[in-house]
Amino acid sequence: MSAPPDPTDAASPPVLERAATRLRLVGTAALAGALVAAVWLVARLVVGDFSASVETTFAVGSLAFGFGLLGWSGAVALGRGIESMQAHLDTGTGWTEADARRAMARVLGFGLGVMLGATAVGSVASVFAAVA
């Protein structure tokens, strides 16, 4: 079981480097979510009921965001206990708190991206509809 890096430890990476890593982790997932939402909504714009699709897409994104937030907080709260239990039981699953936090941060970022993508595409479409 490993402890999180001590900010006063000389061997730990600088704060800006850690922040950049975390921003890249969530940012790439958010970008992927925004692209998925945009492609989905543009396809729905061509096919049919667009306003309901924007609302549904936003709701699905908020569901993923909430699941990621809940999973991340659960990994933070219970992660070391679960790691200790697995070490004690010698399960050998390889599950770690850090991996769980990283996975949930990606889910959270993807949900955020879907929500932002749905909002952006819905706003652009409504502006174009108002002009036309």
Coordinates of N, CA and C in Angstrom, one line a residue, residues 31-130:
L31 N -13.0 16.4 -23.8 CA -13.0 16.6 -25.3 C -13.6 15.4 -26.0
A32 N -13.3 14.2 -25.6 CA -14.0 13.1 -26.2 C -15.5 13.1 -26.0
G33 N -15.9 13.4 -24.8 CA -17.4 13.5 -24.5 C -18.0 14.6 -25.4
A34 N -17.4 15.8 -25.5 CA -17.9 16.9 -26.3 C -18.0 16.4 -27.8
L35 N -17.0 15.7 -28.3 CA -17.1 15.3 -29.7 C -18.2 14.3 -29.9
V36 N -18.3 13.3 -29.0 CA -19.4 12.3 -29.1 C -20.7 13.0 -29.1
A37 N -20.9 14.0 -28.2 CA -22.2 14.7 -28.1 C -22.5 15.5 -29.4
A38 N -21.5 16.1 -29.9 CA -21.6 16.9 -31.1 C -22.0 16.1 -32.3
V39 N -21.3 15.0 -32.5 CA -21.6 14.1 -33.6 C -23.0 13.5 -33.5
W40 N -23.3 13.1 -32.3 CA -24.7 12.5 -32.0 C -25.7 13.5 -32.3
L41 N -25.6 14.8 -31.9 CA -26.6 15.8 -32.0 C -26.7 16.3 -33.5
V42 N -25.6 16.3 -34.2 CA -25.6 16.7 -35.6 C -26.4 15.6 -36.4
A43 N -26.1 14.4 -36.0 CA -26.8 13.3 -36.7 C -28.3 13.3 -36.4
R44 N -28.7 13.7 -35.2 CA -30.1 13.8 -34.8 C -30.8 15.0 -35.4
L45 N -30.0 16.0 -35.7 CA -30.5 17.2 -36.4 C -31.0 16.9 -37.8
V46 N -30.2 16.0 -38.4 CA -30.5 15.6 -39.8 C -31.7 14.7 -39.8
V47 N -31.8 13.8 -38.8 CA -32.8 12.7 -38.8 C -34.2 13.2 -38.2
G48 N -34.2 13.9 -37.1 CA -35.5 14.1 -36.5 C -35.5 15.1 -35.3
D49 N -36.2 14.7 -34.3 CA -36.5 15.6 -33.1 C -35.3 16.0 -32.4
F50 N -34.8 17.3 -32.7 CA -33.6 17.8 -32.2 C -33.7 18.2 -30.8
S51 N -34.7 19.0 -30.4 CA -34.8 19.6 -29.1 C -34.8 18.5 -28.0
A52 N -35.6 17.4 -28.2 CA -35.6 16.3 -27.3 C -34.3 15.6 -27.2
S53 N -33.6 15.5 -28.3 CA -32.3 14.9 -28.3 C -31.2 15.7 -27.5
V54 N -31.3 17.0 -27.6 CA -30.4 17.8 -26.8 C -30.6 17.6 -25.3
E55 N -31.9 17.6 -24.9 CA -32.2 17.4 -23.5 C -31.8 16.0 -23.0
T56 N -32.0 15.0 -23.8 CA -31.7 13.6 -23.5 C -30.2 13.5 -23.4
T57 N -29.5 14.1 -24.3 CA -28.0 14.0 -24.4 C -27.4 14.7 -23.1
F58 N -28.0 15.8 -22.8 CA -27.5 16.5 -21.6 C -27.8 15.7 -20.3
A59 N -28.9 15.0 -20.3 CA -29.3 14.2 -19.1 C -28.3 13.0 -19.0
V60 N -28.0 12.4 -20.1 CA -27.1 11.2 -20.1 C -25.7 11.7 -19.7
G61 N -25.3 12.9 -20.1 CA -24.0 13.4 -19.7 C -24.0 13.7 -18.2
S62 N -25.1 14.3 -17.7 CA -25.1 14.6 -16.3 C -25.1 13.3 -15.4
L63 N -25.7 12.2 -16.0 CA -25.7 10.9 -15.3 C -24.3 10.4 -15.2
A64 N -23.6 10.5 -16.3 CA -22.2 10.0 -16.3 C -21.3 10.9 -15.4
F65 N -21.5 12.2 -15.4 CA -20.8 13.1 -14.5 C -21.1 12.7 -13.0
G66 N -22.3 12.5 -12.7 CA -22.7 12.2 -11.3 C -22.1 10.9 -10.9
F67 N -22.1 9.9 -11.8 CA -21.6 8.6 -11.5 C -20.1 8.7 -11.3
G68 N -19.4 9.4 -12.1 CA -17.9 9.6 -12.0 C -17.6 10.4 -10.7
L69 N -18.4 11.4 -10.3 CA -18.1 12.1 -9.1 C -18.3 11.2 -7.9
L70 N -19.4 10.5 -7.9 CA -19.7 9.6 -6.8 C -18.6 8.5 -6.7
G71 N -18.2 7.9 -7.8 CA -17.2 6.9 -7.8 C -15.8 7.4 -7.4
W72 N -15.5 8.6 -7.8 CA -14.2 9.2 -7.4 C -14.2 9.5 -5.9
S73 N -15.3 10.0 -5.3 CA -15.3 10.3 -3.9 C -15.3 9.0 -3.1
G74 N -16.0 7.9 -3.6 CA -15.9 6.6 -3.0 C -14.5 6.0 -3.0
A75 N -13.8 6.2 -4.1 CA -12.4 5.7 -4.2 C -11.5 6.5 -3.2
V76 N -11.8 7.8 -3.0 CA -11.0 8.5 -2.1 C -11.3 8.1 -0.7
A77 N -12.6 8.0 -0.4 CA -13.0 7.6 1.0 C -12.6 6.2 1.4
L78 N -12.8 5.3 0.5 CA -12.7 3.9 0.9 C -11.4 3.2 0.3
G79 N -10.7 3.9 -0.6 CA -9.6 3.2 -1.3 C -8.6 2.5 -0.5
R80 N -8.1 3.2 0.5 CA -7.0 2.6 1.3 C -7.5 1.4 2.1
G81 N -8.7 1.5 2.5 CA -9.3 0.3 3.2 C -9.5 -0.9 2.3
I82 N -9.9 -0.6 1.1 CA -10.1 -1.7 0.2 C -8.7 -2.3 -0.2
E83 N -7.7 -1.4 -0.4 CA -6.4 -1.9 -0.7 C -5.9 -2.8 0.5
S84 N -6.1 -2.4 1.7 CA -5.6 -3.1 2.9 C -6.3 -4.5 3.0
M85 N -7.6 -4.4 2.7 CA -8.4 -5.7 2.7 C -7.9 -6.7 1.7
Q86 N -7.6 -6.2 0.5 CA -7.1 -7.1 -0.6 C -5.8 -7.6 -0.3
A87 N -4.9 -6.8 0.3 CA -3.6 -7.2 0.7 C -3.7 -8.3 1.8
H88 N -4.6 -8.0 2.8 CA -4.8 -9.0 3.9 C -5.3 -10.3 3.4
L89 N -6.3 -10.3 2.4 CA -6.9 -11.5 1.9 C -6.1 -12.1 0.8
D90 N -5.0 -11.4 0.3 CA -4.1 -11.9 -0.7 C -4.9 -12.2 -2.0
T91 N -5.8 -11.3 -2.4 CA -6.6 -11.5 -3.6 C -5.8 -11.3 -4.9
G92 N -4.9 -10.4 -5.0 CA -4.0 -10.2 -6.2 C -4.8 -9.7 -7.3
T93 N -5.8 -8.8 -7.1 CA -6.6 -8.3 -8.2 C -5.9 -7.1 -8.8
G94 N -5.0 -6.4 -8.2 CA -4.3 -5.3 -8.8 C -5.1 -4.0 -8.7
W95 N -6.2 -4.0 -8.0 CA -7.0 -2.8 -7.8 C -6.3 -1.8 -6.9
T96 N -6.2 -0.6 -7.3 CA -5.5 0.4 -6.4 C -6.4 1.6 -6.3
E97 N -6.3 2.4 -5.3 CA -7.0 3.6 -5.1 C -6.7 4.6 -6.2
A98 N -5.4 4.7 -6.6 CA -5.0 5.7 -7.6 C -5.7 5.3 -9.0
D99 N -5.7 4.0 -9.3 CA -6.3 3.6 -10.6 C -7.8 3.9 -10.6
A100 N -8.5 3.6 -9.4 CA -9.9 3.9 -9.3 C -10.2 5.4 -9.4
R101 N -9.4 6.2 -8.8 CA -9.6 7.7 -8.9 C -9.4 8.1 -10.3
R102 N -8.4 7.6 -11.0 CA -8.1 7.9 -12.4 C -9.2 7.5 -13.3
A103 N -9.8 6.3 -13.1 CA -10.9 5.9 -14.0 C -12.1 6.7 -13.7
M104 N -12.4 7.0 -12.5 CA -13.6 7.8 -12.2 C -13.4 9.3 -12.7
A105 N -12.2 9.8 -12.7 CA -12.0 11.1 -13.2 C -12.2 11.2 -14.7
R106 N -11.9 10.1 -15.4 CA -12.1 10.0 -16.8 C -13.7 9.9 -17.1
V107 N -14.4 9.2 -16.3 CA -15.8 9.1 -16.5 C -16.5 10.4 -16.2
L108 N -16.0 11.1 -15.1 CA -16.5 12.4 -14.8 C -16.2 13.4 -15.9
G109 N -15.0 13.4 -16.4 CA -14.6 14.3 -17.5 C -15.5 14.0 -18.8
F110 N -15.7 12.8 -19.1 CA -16.5 12.4 -20.3 C -17.9 13.0 -20.1
G111 N -18.5 12.8 -18.9 CA -19.9 13.3 -18.7 C -19.9 14.8 -18.8
L112 N -18.9 15.5 -18.2 CA -18.8 16.9 -18.3 C -18.7 17.4 -19.8
G113 N -17.9 16.7 -20.6 CA -17.8 17.0 -22.0 C -19.1 16.8 -22.8
V114 N -19.8 15.7 -22.4 CA -21.1 15.5 -23.1 C -22.1 16.6 -22.7
M115 N -22.1 17.0 -21.5 CA -23.0 18.1 -21.1 C -22.6 19.4 -21.8
L116 N -21.3 19.7 -21.9 CA -20.9 20.9 -22.5 C -21.1 20.9 -24.0
G117 N -20.9 19.7 -24.6 CA -21.1 19.5 -26.1 C -22.6 19.7 -26.4
A118 N -23.5 19.1 -25.6 CA -24.9 19.2 -25.8 C -25.4 20.7 -25.7
T119 N -24.8 21.4 -24.7 CA -25.2 22.8 -24.5 C -24.7 23.6 -25.7
A120 N -23.4 23.4 -26.1 CA -22.9 24.2 -27.2 C -23.6 23.9 -28.5
V121 N -23.8 22.7 -28.9 CA -24.5 22.3 -30.1 C -26.0 22.8 -30.1
G122 N -26.6 22.6 -29.0 CA -28.0 23.1 -28.8 C -28.1 24.6 -28.9
S123 N -27.2 25.3 -28.4 CA -27.2 26.8 -28.5 C -26.9 27.3 -29.9
V124 N -26.0 26.7 -30.6 CA -25.7 27.0 -32.0 C -26.9 26.7 -32.8
A125 N -27.5 25.6 -32.7 CA -28.6 25.2 -33.5 C -29.8 26.2 -33.2
S126 N -30.0 26.6 -32.0 CA -31.1 27.5 -31.7 C -30.8 28.9 -32.3
V127 N -29.6 29.3 -32.3 CA -29.2 30.6 -32.9 C -29.5 30.5 -34.4
F128 N -29.0 29.4 -35.1 CA -29.3 29.3 -36.5 C -30.8 29.2 -36.8
A129 N -31.5 28.6 -35.9 CA -33.0 28.4 -36.2 C -33.7 29.8 -36.0
A130 N -33.2 30.6 -35.1 CA -33.7 31.9 -34.9 C -33.4 32.9 -36.1

